[in-house]
Amino acid sequence: MTTEELTTNVLLALDEIRPFLNSDGGDITLISIDDDKHVKVRLEGACISCSVNQMTLKAGVETTIKKYAPQIETVVNIM
């Protein structure tokens, strides 16, 4: 998968999870993809102060991204 295809797939994954975040007053933005395997995102809105945002990041965001781009190893939130 090229870097462009990888970026497209990660953005598609974020588009899939975004409605769930939006329904709780949050959002997510892709910051970068490093070495084609480490994704940095920024949780926004209500997601910033949510007590379960790390669970959302791992169980929701990371799982969805890996469905679209299996070579991704980590997903981290950058404040």
mmCIF file with all atom_site columns, C-alpha atoms in Angstrom:
data_model
loop_
_atom_site.group_PDB
_atom_site.id
_atom_site.type_symbol
_atom_site.label_atom_id
_atom_site.label_alt_id
_atom_site.label_comp_id
_atom_site.label_asym_id
_atom_site.label_entity_id
_atom_site.label_seq_id
_atom_site.pdbx_PDB_ins_code
_atom_site.Cartn_x
_atom_site.Cartn_y
_atom_site.Cartn_z
_atom_site.occupancy
_atom_site.B_iso_or_equiv
_atom_site.pdbx_formal_charge
_atom_site.auth_seq_id
_atom_site.auth_comp_id
_atom_site.auth_asym_id
_atom_site.auth_atom_id
_atom_site.pdbx_PDB_model_num
ATOM 1  C CA . MET A 1 1  ? 0.000   0.000  0.000  1.00 0.00 ? 1  MET A CA 1
ATOM 2  C CA . THR A 1 2  ? 1.438   3.383  -0.981 1.00 0.00 ? 2  THR A CA 1
ATOM 3  C CA . THR A 1 3  ? 1.632   6.243  1.507  1.00 0.00 ? 3  THR A CA 1
ATOM 4  C CA . GLU A 1 4  ? -1.204  7.965  -0.370 1.00 0.00 ? 4  GLU A CA 1
ATOM 5  C CA . GLU A 1 5  ? -3.410  4.851  -0.206 1.00 0.00 ? 5  GLU A CA 1
ATOM 6  C CA . LEU A 1 6  ? -2.589  4.437  3.475  1.00 0.00 ? 6  LEU A CA 1
ATOM 7  C CA . THR A 1 7  ? -3.574  8.031  4.232  1.00 0.00 ? 7  THR A CA 1
ATOM 8  C CA . THR A 1 8  ? -6.814  7.596  2.274  1.00 0.00 ? 8  THR A CA 1
ATOM 9  C CA . ASN A 1 9  ? -7.646  4.413  4.187  1.00 0.00 ? 9  ASN A CA 1
ATOM 10 C CA . VAL A 1 10 ? -6.935  5.993  7.573  1.00 0.00 ? 10 VAL A CA 1
ATOM 11 C CA . LEU A 1 11 ? -9.147  8.950  6.649  1.00 0.00 ? 11 LEU A CA 1
ATOM 12 C CA . LEU A 1 12 ? -11.910 6.531  5.607  1.00 0.00 ? 12 LEU A CA 1
ATOM 13 C CA . ALA A 1 13 ? -11.600 4.833  8.997  1.00 0.00 ? 13 ALA A CA 1
ATOM 14 C CA . LEU A 1 14 ? -11.861 8.182  10.783 1.00 0.00 ? 14 LEU A CA 1
ATOM 15 C CA . ASP A 1 15 ? -14.928 9.018  8.686  1.00 0.00 ? 15 ASP A CA 1
ATOM 16 C CA . GLU A 1 16 ? -16.517 5.756  9.872  1.00 0.00 ? 16 GLU A CA 1
ATOM 17 C CA . ILE A 1 17 ? -15.936 6.509  13.562 1.00 0.00 ? 17 ILE A CA 1
ATOM 18 C CA . ARG A 1 18 ? -16.585 10.259 13.399 1.00 0.00 ? 18 ARG A CA 1
ATOM 19 C CA . PRO A 1 19 ? -20.428 10.067 13.636 1.00 0.00 ? 19 PRO A CA 1
ATOM 20 C CA . PHE A 1 20 ? -20.126 8.243  16.970 1.00 0.00 ? 20 PHE A CA 1
ATOM 21 C CA . LEU A 1 21 ? -17.755 10.898 18.301 1.00 0.00 ? 21 LEU A CA 1
ATOM 22 C CA . ASN A 1 22 ? -19.935 13.717 16.911 1.00 0.00 ? 22 ASN A CA 1
ATOM 23 C CA . SER A 1 23 ? -23.010 12.303 18.648 1.00 0.00 ? 23 SER A CA 1
ATOM 24 C CA . ASP A 1 24 ? -21.256 12.872 21.978 1.00 0.00 ? 24 ASP A CA 1
ATOM 25 C CA . GLY A 1 25 ? -19.998 16.347 21.033 1.00 0.00 ? 25 GLY A CA 1
ATOM 26 C CA . GLY A 1 26 ? -16.527 15.237 19.970 1.00 0.00 ? 26 GLY A CA 1
ATOM 27 C CA . ASP A 1 27 ? -14.462 14.878 16.832 1.00 0.00 ? 27 ASP A CA 1
ATOM 28 C CA . ILE A 1 28 ? -11.111 13.560 15.613 1.00 0.00 ? 28 ILE A CA 1
ATOM 29 C CA . THR A 1 29 ? -8.421  14.885 13.280 1.00 0.00 ? 29 THR A CA 1
ATOM 30 C CA . LEU A 1 30 ? -5.568  13.006 11.620 1.00 0.00 ? 30 LEU A CA 1
ATOM 31 C CA . ILE A 1 31 ? -2.261  14.651 12.541 1.00 0.00 ? 31 ILE A CA 1
ATOM 32 C CA . SER A 1 32 ? 0.266   12.339 10.900 1.00 0.00 ? 32 SER A CA 1
ATOM 33 C CA . ILE A 1 33 ? 1.245   8.830  9.899  1.00 0.00 ? 33 ILE A CA 1
ATOM 34 C CA . ASP A 1 34 ? 4.853   8.069  10.797 1.00 0.00 ? 34 ASP A CA 1
ATOM 35 C CA . ASP A 1 35 ? 6.867   5.307  9.103  1.00 0.00 ? 35 ASP A CA 1
ATOM 36 C CA . ASP A 1 36 ? 3.611   4.030  7.528  1.00 0.00 ? 36 ASP A CA 1
ATOM 37 C CA . LYS A 1 37 ? 2.700   2.324  10.831 1.00 0.00 ? 37 LYS A CA 1
ATOM 38 C CA . HIS A 1 38 ? 2.199   4.886  13.610 1.00 0.00 ? 38 HIS A CA 1
ATOM 39 C CA . VAL A 1 39 ? -0.867  7.136  13.490 1.00 0.00 ? 39 VAL A CA 1
ATOM 40 C CA . LYS A 1 40 ? -1.188  10.364 15.459 1.00 0.00 ? 40 LYS A CA 1
ATOM 41 C CA . VAL A 1 41 ? -4.643  11.833 15.905 1.00 0.00 ? 41 VAL A CA 1
ATOM 42 C CA . ARG A 1 42 ? -6.161  14.642 17.936 1.00 0.00 ? 42 ARG A CA 1
ATOM 43 C CA . LEU A 1 43 ? -9.376  14.023 19.842 1.00 0.00 ? 43 LEU A CA 1
ATOM 44 C CA . GLU A 1 44 ? -11.397 17.239 19.921 1.00 0.00 ? 44 GLU A CA 1
ATOM 45 C CA . GLY A 1 45 ? -14.444 18.772 21.545 1.00 0.00 ? 45 GLY A CA 1
ATOM 46 C CA . ALA A 1 46 ? -16.061 16.729 24.308 1.00 0.00 ? 46 ALA A CA 1
ATOM 47 C CA . CYS A 1 47 ? -13.569 13.910 23.650 1.00 0.00 ? 47 CYS A CA 1
ATOM 48 C CA . ILE A 1 48 ? -10.790 15.963 25.249 1.00 0.00 ? 48 ILE A CA 1
ATOM 49 C CA . SER A 1 49 ? -12.258 15.817 28.734 1.00 0.00 ? 49 SER A CA 1
ATOM 50 C CA . CYS A 1 50 ? -14.122 12.515 28.441 1.00 0.00 ? 50 CYS A CA 1
ATOM 51 C CA . SER A 1 51 ? -13.143 10.033 31.143 1.00 0.00 ? 51 SER A CA 1
ATOM 52 C CA . VAL A 1 52 ? -13.176 7.125  28.677 1.00 0.00 ? 52 VAL A CA 1
ATOM 53 C CA . ASN A 1 53 ? -11.292 8.760  25.807 1.00 0.00 ? 53 ASN A CA 1
ATOM 54 C CA . GLN A 1 54 ? -8.385  6.292  26.046 1.00 0.00 ? 54 GLN A CA 1
ATOM 55 C CA . MET A 1 55 ? -10.809 3.388  25.764 1.00 0.00 ? 55 MET A CA 1
ATOM 56 C CA . THR A 1 56 ? -12.444 5.114  22.788 1.00 0.00 ? 56 THR A CA 1
ATOM 57 C CA . LEU A 1 57 ? -9.011  5.603  21.232 1.00 0.00 ? 57 LEU A CA 1
ATOM 58 C CA . LYS A 1 58 ? -8.005  1.936  21.590 1.00 0.00 ? 58 LYS A CA 1
ATOM 59 C CA . ALA A 1 59 ? -11.308 0.077  21.256 1.00 0.00 ? 59 ALA A CA 1
ATOM 60 C CA . GLY A 1 60 ? -12.931 2.371  18.703 1.00 0.00 ? 60 GLY A CA 1
ATOM 61 C CA . VAL A 1 61 ? -10.436 4.414  16.746 1.00 0.00 ? 61 VAL A CA 1
ATOM 62 C CA . GLU A 1 62 ? -7.477  2.029  16.658 1.00 0.00 ? 62 GLU A CA 1
ATOM 63 C CA . THR A 1 63 ? -9.632  -1.002 15.860 1.00 0.00 ? 63 THR A CA 1
ATOM 64 C CA . THR A 1 64 ? -11.376 0.836  13.017 1.00 0.00 ? 64 THR A CA 1
ATOM 65 C CA . ILE A 1 65 ? -8.106  2.145  11.571 1.00 0.00 ? 65 ILE A CA 1
ATOM 66 C CA . LYS A 1 66 ? -6.571  -1.348 11.656 1.00 0.00 ? 66 LYS A CA 1
ATOM 67 C CA . LYS A 1 67 ? -9.614  -2.669 9.774  1.00 0.00 ? 67 LYS A CA 1
ATOM 68 C CA . TYR A 1 68 ? -8.826  -0.265 6.923  1.00 0.00 ? 68 TYR A CA 1
ATOM 69 C CA . ALA A 1 69 ? -5.023  -0.369 7.249  1.00 0.00 ? 69 ALA A CA 1
ATOM 70 C CA . PRO A 1 70 ? -3.820  -3.576 8.950  1.00 0.00 ? 70 PRO A CA 1
ATOM 71 C CA . GLN A 1 71 ? -0.158  -2.524 8.911  1.00 0.00 ? 71 GLN A CA 1
ATOM 72 C CA . ILE A 1 72 ? -0.820  0.248  11.445 1.00 0.00 ? 72 ILE A CA 1
ATOM 73 C CA . GLU A 1 73 ? 0.797   -0.680 14.758 1.00 0.00 ? 73 GLU A CA 1
ATOM 74 C CA . THR A 1 74 ? -0.094  2.203  17.057 1.00 0.00 ? 74 THR A CA 1
ATOM 75 C CA . VAL A 1 75 ? -2.618  5.023  17.324 1.00 0.00 ? 75 VAL A CA 1
ATOM 76 C CA . VAL A 1 76 ? -1.902  7.819  19.777 1.00 0.00 ? 76 VAL A CA 1
ATOM 77 C CA . ASN A 1 77 ? -3.747  10.981 20.738 1.00 0.00 ? 77 ASN A CA 1
ATOM 78 C CA . ILE A 1 78 ? -1.706  14.189 20.474 1.00 0.00 ? 78 ILE A CA 1
ATOM 79 C CA . MET A 1 79 ? -2.997  17.008 22.630 1.00 0.00 ? 79 MET A CA 1
#
